[in-house]
Amino acid sequence: MYIDSRMFRLGNARNVIREMYEYGKSRAAVVGRENIYDFTLGNPAVEPPESLNATMMDILKNEPSIQVHGYTSAQGDAPAREAIANDLNARYGTHFHKDNFYLTCGAASALAISLGAIIVPECNEVIAIAPYFPEYGVFTENAGGKFVLIPPDVPNFQIDMKKLEAAINEKTRALIVNSPNNPCGAVYSEETIIKLAALLKRKSEEFGHAIVLISDEPYREIVYDGLKIPFLTKYYDNTIVCYSYSKALSIPGERFGYVLVPDEMEDSVRVYLAVCGAGRSYGYICAPSLLQRTIARVTGQLADVNEYKKNRDLLYGGLTDIGFECVKPQGAFYLFVKALEDDTAAFCERCKALDLLVVSGAGFGCPGYIRLAYCVDHDMIKRSLPVFKKLYDSYK
Ligand code: PLP
């Protein structure tokens, strides 16, 4: 049987996060759920706002089923795109309109489509900065691109501009950034964004073509301590935003998000049409219709993301008190913790032996760290702290 060997490799690859999660479930059956400390998955733990289900129910009850469950425009129906534009404009002082938006199944397809739209053989390098979401490499290669990774800016987890500058060349097509970040919880400061925009402008001029900034922002609204996230299209014209409702609205299984191509972008109408074309070529058209109707009415509403702050404070405070070195998360719901030995995989195994289920930073391009997803039950964090202490003491 002929099959695409790259696709086979992807389908057959081990997913360490899922494996650890499945292990946790089977282990819980043996020792009891309360004795497992599962920090593996970035699955939101806070209920979506009540208005979400109420709106969905209202739509199902009162709107014609044949339309609710019917095909929509390929890029998504106008009311949802218009509502999203209005909400962003109200929050960020932007001037978007419905024709800037292509609705998608979450950020994953938004990223795949965006890369498919802009990568060309003569200019195909896509840069990301470690630690990074590993699917960026998959989506880039699928679109015919070459994936380039910049080492992490330890310990601040901003951007090492010198290393970034050195990686940019005449074939650089795009840079993907993700702030607030999965897996380290860092948020790029306005100062970093300003420097980044200046560098990209300078390099675009030097090489005679626009370098696109792709802002992957599924955690945009999950930030702490009153921090304000700079909206990137206001700093750099050639920005494409990939957004998802998975995290801040707590609906990852519903698969909903968008690609935003702002008017400020060079050749924006052609870029938008290429996004529509990439959506068509990948078969990612007509994002779920019920969700489109729902989002048209609830966009801008959030799950109670303050719950994650309580978890962050407890876990970060608890682990640093014990002696662990952690990156203080300013957003998202992940804590990056320095491993207590050079071999990160061995450290994860030591954690696992104590039923602390964690993920190695290696898969995110950052060995030497582990990721703890703290979108979990608050009490589980409390119960886990003495176990982390035991782990720490075992290295003394
Ligand atoms: N980008 C980042 C950084 C993520 O963490 C995730 C999911 O965890 C995604 C993209 C994909 O999000 P979605 O579920 O909306 O496809």
Tab-separated table of C-alpha atoms and ligand atoms in Angstrom:
chain	number	residue	atom	x	y	z
A	1	MET	CA	0.000	0.000	0.000
A	2	TYR	CA	1.395	3.408	-0.961
A	3	ILE	CA	1.235	5.859	1.892
A	4	ASP	CA	3.002	9.145	2.478
A	5	SER	CA	5.954	8.275	4.672
A	6	ARG	CA	6.012	11.707	6.352
A	7	MET	CA	2.344	11.382	7.274
A	8	PHE	CA	2.970	7.849	8.523
A	9	ARG	CA	5.822	9.126	10.671
A	10	LEU	CA	3.612	11.839	12.147
A	11	GLY	CA	0.713	9.486	12.805
A	12	ASN	CA	2.954	6.841	14.283
A	13	ALA	CA	5.025	9.197	16.466
A	14	ARG	CA	4.841	8.855	20.228
A	15	ASN	CA	2.896	11.599	21.913
A	16	VAL	CA	4.662	11.795	25.261
A	17	ILE	CA	2.048	14.108	26.790
A	18	ARG	CA	-0.858	11.835	25.863
A	19	GLU	CA	1.069	8.737	26.946
A	20	MET	CA	1.737	10.252	30.369
A	21	TYR	CA	-1.920	11.291	30.639
A	22	GLU	CA	-3.116	7.762	29.746
A	23	TYR	CA	-0.622	6.308	32.221
A	24	GLY	CA	-2.141	8.576	34.890
A	25	LYS	CA	-5.604	7.221	34.191
A	26	SER	CA	-4.508	3.584	34.452
A	27	ARG	CA	-2.411	4.308	37.544
A	28	ALA	CA	-5.382	6.077	39.189
A	29	ALA	CA	-7.362	2.857	38.856
A	30	VAL	CA	-4.682	1.176	41.003
A	31	VAL	CA	-3.767	3.781	43.642
A	32	GLY	CA	-6.849	6.054	43.534
A	33	ARG	CA	-7.339	9.352	41.677
A	34	GLU	CA	-6.471	11.390	44.781
A	35	ASN	CA	-2.970	9.899	44.815
A	36	ILE	CA	-2.106	10.895	41.250
A	37	TYR	CA	-0.799	14.393	40.534
A	38	ASP	CA	-1.458	14.875	36.866
A	39	PHE	CA	0.048	18.080	35.425
A	40	THR	CA	0.230	16.855	31.837
A	41	LEU	CA	-2.599	18.294	29.758
A	42	GLY	CA	-3.469	21.883	28.872
A	43	ASN	CA	-7.178	21.121	29.075
A	44	PRO	CA	-8.997	24.055	30.742
A	45	ALA	CA	-10.343	23.207	34.207
A	46	VAL	CA	-12.698	26.167	34.637
A	47	GLU	CA	-16.306	25.904	33.403
A	48	PRO	CA	-17.214	28.034	30.376
A	49	PRO	CA	-19.449	31.000	31.283
A	50	GLU	CA	-23.106	30.015	31.792
A	51	SER	CA	-24.051	32.259	28.901
A	52	LEU	CA	-22.299	29.879	26.501
A	53	ASN	CA	-24.574	26.875	27.058
A	54	ALA	CA	-27.626	29.124	27.416
A	55	THR	CA	-26.871	30.753	24.058
A	56	MET	CA	-26.299	27.400	22.383
A	57	MET	CA	-29.559	26.073	23.823
A	58	ASP	CA	-31.433	29.163	22.695
A	59	ILE	CA	-30.049	28.801	19.173
A	60	LEU	CA	-30.938	25.107	19.056
A	61	LYS	CA	-34.441	25.789	20.333
A	62	ASN	CA	-35.341	28.911	18.434
A	63	GLU	CA	-33.392	29.066	15.184
A	64	PRO	CA	-34.232	26.899	12.157
A	65	SER	CA	-32.335	23.591	12.520
A	66	ILE	CA	-31.741	23.312	8.817
A	67	GLN	CA	-29.763	26.570	8.993
A	68	VAL	CA	-28.078	25.969	12.362
A	69	HIS	CA	-26.699	22.669	11.105
A	70	GLY	CA	-26.165	23.838	7.544
A	71	TYR	CA	-23.087	24.887	5.586
A	72	THR	CA	-21.936	28.453	6.092
A	73	SER	CA	-19.806	30.717	3.893
A	74	ALA	CA	-16.386	29.120	3.458
A	75	GLN	CA	-14.684	31.861	5.519
A	76	GLY	CA	-17.493	31.858	8.131
A	77	ASP	CA	-20.772	33.757	8.097
A	78	ALA	CA	-20.713	37.536	8.271
A	79	PRO	CA	-22.478	38.005	11.674
A	80	ALA	CA	-19.814	36.019	13.548
A	81	ARG	CA	-16.929	37.746	11.753
A	82	GLU	CA	-18.543	41.122	12.349
A	83	ALA	CA	-19.092	40.433	16.061
A	84	ILE	CA	-15.471	39.350	16.484
A	85	ALA	CA	-14.233	42.504	14.718
A	86	ASN	CA	-16.447	44.731	16.890
A	87	ASP	CA	-15.316	43.045	20.086
A	88	LEU	CA	-11.605	43.437	19.269
A	89	ASN	CA	-12.118	47.063	18.213
A	90	ALA	CA	-13.848	47.831	21.511
A	91	ARG	CA	-11.104	46.170	23.539
A	92	TYR	CA	-7.999	47.232	21.633
A	93	GLY	CA	-8.955	50.406	19.770
A	94	THR	CA	-8.371	48.688	16.422
A	95	HIS	CA	-10.366	49.134	13.194
A	96	PHE	CA	-11.009	45.607	12.002
A	97	HIS	CA	-13.986	44.610	9.885
A	98	LYS	CA	-15.526	41.289	8.964
A	99	ASP	CA	-13.396	40.823	5.846
A	100	ASN	CA	-10.248	40.652	7.948
A	101	PHE	CA	-11.354	37.329	9.471
A	102	TYR	CA	-11.332	33.702	8.384
A	103	LEU	CA	-13.037	31.417	10.926
A	104	THR	CA	-11.302	28.139	11.762
A	105	CYS	CA	-11.327	25.029	13.921
A	106	GLY	CA	-9.143	26.447	16.683
A	107	ALA	CA	-5.643	27.902	16.522
A	108	ALA	CA	-4.171	24.727	15.047
A	109	SER	CA	-5.964	25.083	11.730
A	110	ALA	CA	-5.531	28.874	11.839
A	111	LEU	CA	-1.747	28.357	11.987
A	112	ALA	CA	-1.703	25.665	9.309
A	113	ILE	CA	-3.778	27.843	6.968
A	114	SER	CA	-1.707	30.975	7.588
A	115	LEU	CA	1.538	29.152	6.859
A	116	GLY	CA	-0.007	27.497	3.791
A	117	ALA	CA	-0.991	30.932	2.516
A	118	ILE	CA	2.406	32.614	2.752
A	119	ILE	CA	5.169	30.022	2.296
A	120	VAL	CA	6.647	29.969	-1.221
A	121	PRO	CA	9.584	27.836	-2.442
A	122	GLU	CA	11.929	30.799	-2.889
A	123	CYS	CA	11.161	32.201	0.569
A	124	ASN	CA	10.224	29.366	2.876
A	125	GLU	CA	11.977	29.650	6.229
A	126	VAL	CA	9.790	29.987	9.308
A	127	ILE	CA	11.386	30.881	12.616
A	128	ALA	CA	10.047	30.112	16.079
A	129	ILE	CA	11.569	30.841	19.456
A	130	ALA	CA	12.094	28.127	22.056
A	131	PRO	CA	10.256	27.110	24.109
A	132	TYR	CA	7.615	26.657	21.415
A	133	PHE	CA	4.472	24.716	20.517
A	134	PRO	CA	5.861	21.721	18.585
A	135	GLU	CA	3.098	21.677	15.955
A	136	TYR	CA	4.660	24.815	14.402
A	137	GLY	CA	7.288	22.570	12.841
A	138	VAL	CA	4.662	20.146	11.526
A	139	PHE	CA	2.528	22.902	9.967
A	140	THR	CA	5.573	24.628	8.459
A	141	GLU	CA	6.899	21.480	6.813
A	142	ASN	CA	3.441	20.558	5.578
A	143	ALA	CA	3.309	23.885	3.753
A	144	GLY	CA	6.706	23.210	2.162
A	145	GLY	CA	8.619	25.379	4.600
A	146	LYS	CA	11.839	24.917	6.525
A	147	PHE	CA	11.506	25.248	10.273
A	148	VAL	CA	14.176	27.207	12.153
A	149	LEU	CA	14.328	27.304	15.943
A	150	ILE	CA	15.958	30.058	18.021
A	151	PRO	CA	17.326	28.987	21.425
A	152	PRO	CA	15.485	30.186	24.523
A	153	ASP	CA	16.360	33.476	26.198
A	154	VAL	CA	17.070	31.955	29.617
A	155	PRO	CA	16.152	32.948	32.333
A	156	ASN	CA	13.827	35.790	31.229
A	157	PHE	CA	12.155	33.984	28.341
A	158	GLN	CA	11.827	37.123	26.264
A	159	ILE	CA	13.548	37.146	22.833
A	160	ASP	CA	17.293	37.058	22.273
A	161	MET	CA	17.312	39.679	19.492
A	162	LYS	CA	20.918	38.962	18.516
A	163	LYS	CA	20.221	35.270	17.937
A	164	LEU	CA	17.008	36.117	16.119
A	165	GLU	CA	18.750	38.632	13.901
A	166	ALA	CA	21.457	36.088	13.070
A	167	ALA	CA	18.802	33.565	11.977
A	168	ILE	CA	17.003	35.941	9.599
A	169	ASN	CA	18.120	35.759	5.976
A	170	GLU	CA	16.738	36.372	2.475
A	171	LYS	CA	14.674	33.157	2.703
A	172	THR	CA	12.956	34.091	5.972
A	173	ARG	CA	9.227	34.217	5.356
A	174	ALA	CA	7.766	34.387	8.846
A	175	LEU	CA	8.367	34.399	12.565
A	176	ILE	CA	5.845	32.726	14.884
A	177	VAL	CA	5.489	34.123	18.391
A	178	ASN	CA	3.314	32.860	21.225
A	179	SER	CA	2.684	35.168	24.181
A	180	PRO	CA	1.410	34.273	26.765
A	181	ASN	CA	3.523	31.244	26.148
A	182	ASN	CA	2.920	27.546	26.232
A	183	PRO	CA	4.962	25.986	27.871
A	184	CYS	CA	6.691	28.620	30.040
A	185	GLY	CA	3.941	31.152	30.861
A	186	ALA	CA	6.103	34.142	29.850
A	187	VAL	CA	4.484	37.223	28.331
A	188	TYR	CA	6.452	39.446	25.957
A	189	SER	CA	6.782	42.938	27.354
A	190	GLU	CA	5.910	45.979	25.257
A	191	GLU	CA	9.639	46.753	25.147
A	192	THR	CA	10.326	43.333	23.588
A	193	ILE	CA	7.523	43.829	21.041
A	194	ILE	CA	8.839	47.256	20.050
A	195	LYS	CA	12.357	45.891	19.564
A	196	LEU	CA	10.998	42.920	17.641
A	197	ALA	CA	8.924	45.115	15.330
A	198	ALA	CA	11.946	47.349	14.641
A	199	LEU	CA	14.121	44.331	13.834
A	200	LEU	CA	11.539	42.803	11.494
A	201	LYS	CA	11.004	46.132	9.710
A	202	ARG	CA	14.738	46.596	9.245
A	203	LYS	CA	15.237	43.047	7.978
A	204	SER	CA	12.206	43.271	5.659
A	205	GLU	CA	13.747	46.377	4.093
A	206	GLU	CA	17.180	44.787	3.886
A	207	PHE	CA	15.886	41.684	2.068
A	208	GLY	CA	13.260	43.484	-0.016
A	209	HIS	CA	10.226	41.530	1.134
A	210	ALA	CA	7.944	41.630	4.135
A	211	ILE	CA	8.726	39.185	6.913
A	212	VAL	CA	5.378	38.118	8.354
A	213	LEU	CA	4.873	37.980	12.105
A	214	ILE	CA	2.412	35.227	13.019
A	215	SER	CA	1.031	35.801	16.486
A	216	ASP	CA	-0.335	32.570	17.941
A	217	GLU	CA	-2.465	33.775	20.825
A	218	PRO	CA	-4.803	31.178	22.313
A	219	TYR	CA	-3.921	32.434	25.820
A	220	ARG	CA	-4.345	36.154	25.054
A	221	GLU	CA	-6.846	36.759	27.857
A	222	ILE	CA	-5.173	34.559	30.483
A	223	VAL	CA	-2.790	37.025	32.118
A	224	TYR	CA	-2.054	37.876	35.732
A	225	ASP	CA	-1.199	40.809	37.956
A	226	GLY	CA	-3.046	43.355	35.825
A	227	LEU	CA	-0.691	42.857	32.887
A	228	LYS	CA	-1.842	44.220	29.529
A	229	ILE	CA	-1.018	42.255	26.405
A	230	PRO	CA	0.180	44.498	23.567
A	231	PHE	CA	-1.976	43.798	20.475
A	232	LEU	CA	0.645	43.021	17.865
A	233	THR	CA	-1.054	44.420	14.748
A	234	LYS	CA	-0.638	47.852	16.373
A	235	TYR	CA	3.135	47.453	16.501
A	236	TYR	CA	3.933	45.650	13.266
A	237	ASP	CA	1.791	45.970	10.126
A	238	ASN	CA	2.650	42.614	8.589
A	239	THR	CA	1.144	40.614	11.437
A	240	ILE	CA	-1.286	37.707	11.068
A	241	VAL	CA	-3.131	36.801	14.274
A	242	CYS	CA	-4.147	33.193	14.953
A	243	TYR	CA	-6.660	32.998	17.785
A	244	SER	CA	-8.540	30.216	19.538
A	245	TYR	CA	-11.512	30.166	21.898
A	246	SER	CA	-10.205	26.877	23.352
A	247	LYS	CA	-8.508	28.251	26.446
A	248	ALA	CA	-10.041	31.523	27.650
A	249	LEU	CA	-13.607	30.396	26.878
A	250	SER	CA	-12.866	26.780	27.945
A	251	ILE	CA	-14.180	25.138	24.778
A	252	PRO	CA	-11.205	23.242	23.268
A	253	GLY	CA	-13.375	20.359	22.093
A	254	GLU	CA	-15.645	22.665	20.128
A	255	ARG	CA	-12.753	23.640	17.835
A	256	PHE	CA	-13.199	27.327	17.134
A	257	GLY	CA	-10.867	30.201	16.321
A	258	TYR	CA	-9.846	32.511	13.523
A	259	VAL	CA	-7.149	33.947	11.294
A	260	LEU	CA	-6.985	37.745	11.304
A	261	VAL	CA	-5.346	39.505	8.340
A	262	PRO	CA	-5.385	43.252	9.119
A	263	ASP	CA	-5.795	45.940	6.445
A	264	GLU	CA	-2.421	47.353	7.509
A	265	MET	CA	-0.692	44.316	6.068
A	266	GLU	CA	1.043	44.762	2.733
A	267	ASP	CA	-1.206	43.348	-0.024
A	268	SER	CA	-3.741	42.456	2.654
A	269	VAL	CA	-6.581	41.548	0.285
A	270	ARG	CA	-4.369	39.132	-1.642
A	271	VAL	CA	-3.020	37.652	1.596
A	272	TYR	CA	-6.585	37.209	2.881
A	273	LEU	CA	-7.596	35.481	-0.361
A	274	ALA	CA	-4.560	33.209	-0.072
A	275	VAL	CA	-5.722	32.368	3.476
A	276	CYS	CA	-9.150	31.497	2.008
A	277	GLY	CA	-7.373	29.407	-0.642
A	278	ALA	CA	-5.239	27.596	1.916
A	279	GLY	CA	-8.397	26.884	3.943
A	280	ARG	CA	-9.964	25.476	0.797
A	281	SER	CA	-6.949	23.396	-0.171
A	282	TYR	CA	-6.644	21.858	3.324
A	283	GLY	CA	-10.411	21.256	3.488
A	284	TYR	CA	-10.729	23.665	6.440
A	285	ILE	CA	-13.808	25.568	5.339
A	286	CYS	CA	-17.072	26.426	7.124
A	287	ALA	CA	-15.962	26.392	10.775
A	288	PRO	CA	-18.673	24.732	12.942
A	289	SER	CA	-21.950	26.493	12.254
A	290	LEU	CA	-23.467	26.248	15.758
A	291	LEU	CA	-20.288	27.766	17.150
A	292	GLN	CA	-20.347	30.588	14.616
A	293	ARG	CA	-23.851	31.505	15.744
A	294	THR	CA	-22.872	31.188	19.398
A	295	ILE	CA	-19.671	33.204	19.104
A	296	ALA	CA	-21.580	35.940	17.254
A	297	ARG	CA	-23.423	36.419	20.562
A	298	VAL	CA	-20.812	35.673	23.229
A	299	THR	CA	-17.458	36.721	21.778
A	300	GLY	CA	-15.520	38.715	24.360
A	301	GLN	CA	-16.947	36.725	27.269
A	302	LEU	CA	-14.537	34.567	29.231
A	303	ALA	CA	-14.443	31.627	31.588
A	304	ASP	CA	-13.400	32.714	35.085
A	305	VAL	CA	-9.705	32.752	34.263
A	306	ASN	CA	-8.903	34.236	37.698
A	307	GLU	CA	-9.166	30.677	39.003
A	308	TYR	CA	-5.873	29.961	37.248
A	309	LYS	CA	-4.187	32.750	39.170
A	310	LYS	CA	-5.042	31.000	42.446
A	311	ASN	CA	-3.438	27.847	41.064
A	312	ARG	CA	-0.408	29.750	39.793
A	313	ASP	CA	0.158	31.394	43.169
A	314	LEU	CA	-0.183	28.137	45.068
A	315	LEU	CA	2.048	26.091	42.757
A	316	TYR	CA	4.689	28.738	42.065
A	317	GLY	CA	4.802	29.791	45.735
A	318	GLY	CA	4.857	26.205	46.968
A	319	LEU	CA	7.597	25.022	44.627
A	320	THR	CA	9.865	28.023	45.071
A	321	ASP	CA	9.488	27.709	48.867
A	322	ILE	CA	10.692	24.124	48.588
A	323	GLY	CA	13.704	25.305	46.588
A	324	PHE	CA	12.739	24.648	42.962
A	325	GLU	CA	13.785	27.198	40.363
A	326	CYS	CA	10.705	28.225	38.381
A	327	VAL	CA	9.850	30.766	35.693
A	328	LYS	CA	7.108	32.925	37.251
A	329	PRO	CA	4.187	32.624	34.835
A	330	GLN	CA	2.669	35.937	33.815
A	331	GLY	CA	0.037	34.254	31.698
A	332	ALA	CA	-1.370	31.004	30.258
A	333	PHE	CA	-1.636	28.106	32.711
A	334	TYR	CA	1.753	26.435	32.622
A	335	LEU	CA	4.680	26.529	35.030
A	336	PHE	CA	8.199	25.859	33.736
A	337	VAL	CA	10.396	24.302	36.411
A	338	LYS	CA	14.131	23.664	36.219
A	339	ALA	CA	14.892	19.939	36.343
A	340	LEU	CA	17.084	18.842	39.236
A	341	GLU	CA	19.426	16.849	37.002
A	342	ASP	CA	20.892	17.266	33.510
A	343	ASP	CA	18.959	14.338	32.074
A	344	THR	CA	15.440	15.794	31.834
A	345	ALA	CA	13.903	12.470	30.769
A	346	ALA	CA	15.402	10.793	33.846
A	347	PHE	CA	14.051	13.621	36.004
A	348	CYS	CA	10.561	13.092	34.549
A	349	GLU	CA	10.868	9.389	35.411
A	350	ARG	CA	11.823	10.284	38.995
A	351	CYS	CA	8.680	12.446	39.122
A	352	LYS	CA	6.597	9.644	37.654
A	353	ALA	CA	7.841	7.195	40.289
A	354	LEU	CA	6.219	9.531	42.858
A	355	ASP	CA	3.041	9.781	40.733
A	356	LEU	CA	3.893	13.352	39.766
A	357	LEU	CA	3.010	13.379	36.073
A	358	VAL	CA	4.882	16.118	34.232
A	359	VAL	CA	6.101	16.845	30.708
A	360	SER	CA	9.716	17.331	29.643
A	361	GLY	CA	10.657	20.698	28.178
A	362	ALA	CA	12.729	18.890	25.531
A	363	GLY	CA	9.752	18.489	23.198
A	364	PHE	CA	9.265	22.265	23.407
A	365	GLY	CA	12.878	22.909	22.434
A	366	CYS	CA	13.950	23.557	26.005
A	367	PRO	CA	15.566	20.580	27.736
A	368	GLY	CA	16.525	21.145	31.352
A	369	TYR	CA	12.984	22.206	32.251
A	370	ILE	CA	9.691	20.444	32.869
A	371	ARG	CA	6.215	21.815	32.186
A	372	LEU	CA	3.446	21.631	34.748
A	373	ALA	CA	-0.031	22.413	33.408
A	374	TYR	CA	-1.829	23.957	36.381
A	375	CYS	CA	-5.277	24.092	34.777
A	376	VAL	CA	-6.152	21.448	37.359
A	377	ASP	CA	-8.070	21.014	40.586
A	378	HIS	CA	-6.723	23.434	43.238
A	379	ASP	CA	-6.784	20.684	45.889
A	380	MET	CA	-4.633	18.438	43.737
A	381	ILE	CA	-1.955	21.136	43.752
A	382	LYS	CA	-2.182	21.334	47.561
A	383	ARG	CA	-1.855	17.569	47.871
A	384	SER	CA	1.061	17.492	45.439
A	385	LEU	CA	3.304	19.921	47.340
A	386	PRO	CA	4.554	17.443	49.987
A	387	VAL	CA	5.301	15.027	47.148
A	388	PHE	CA	7.343	17.693	45.336
A	389	LYS	CA	9.190	18.228	48.634
A	390	LYS	CA	9.958	14.523	48.778
A	391	LEU	CA	11.231	14.698	45.195
A	392	TYR	CA	13.422	17.707	46.009
A	393	ASP	CA	14.830	16.083	49.126
A	394	SER	CA	15.672	12.933	47.188
A	395	TYR	CA	18.239	14.998	45.242
A	396	LYS	CA	20.008	16.324	48.350
B	1	PLP	N1	-0.895	27.149	20.032
B	1	PLP	C1	-0.555	26.909	21.294
B	1	PLP	C2	0.582	27.649	21.888
B	1	PLP	C3	-1.259	25.960	22.056
B	1	PLP	O1	-0.894	25.749	23.331
B	1	PLP	C4	-2.331	25.269	21.457
B	1	PLP	C5	-3.056	24.234	22.206
B	1	PLP	O2	-2.728	23.823	23.279
B	1	PLP	C6	-2.646	25.563	20.124
B	1	PLP	C7	-1.916	26.500	19.437
B	1	PLP	C8	-3.769	24.851	19.427
B	1	PLP	O3	-4.976	25.337	19.929
B	1	PLP	P1	-6.401	24.827	19.442
B	1	PLP	O4	-6.871	23.853	20.433
B	1	PLP	O5	-7.246	26.014	19.449
B	1	PLP	O6	-6.250	24.263	18.081
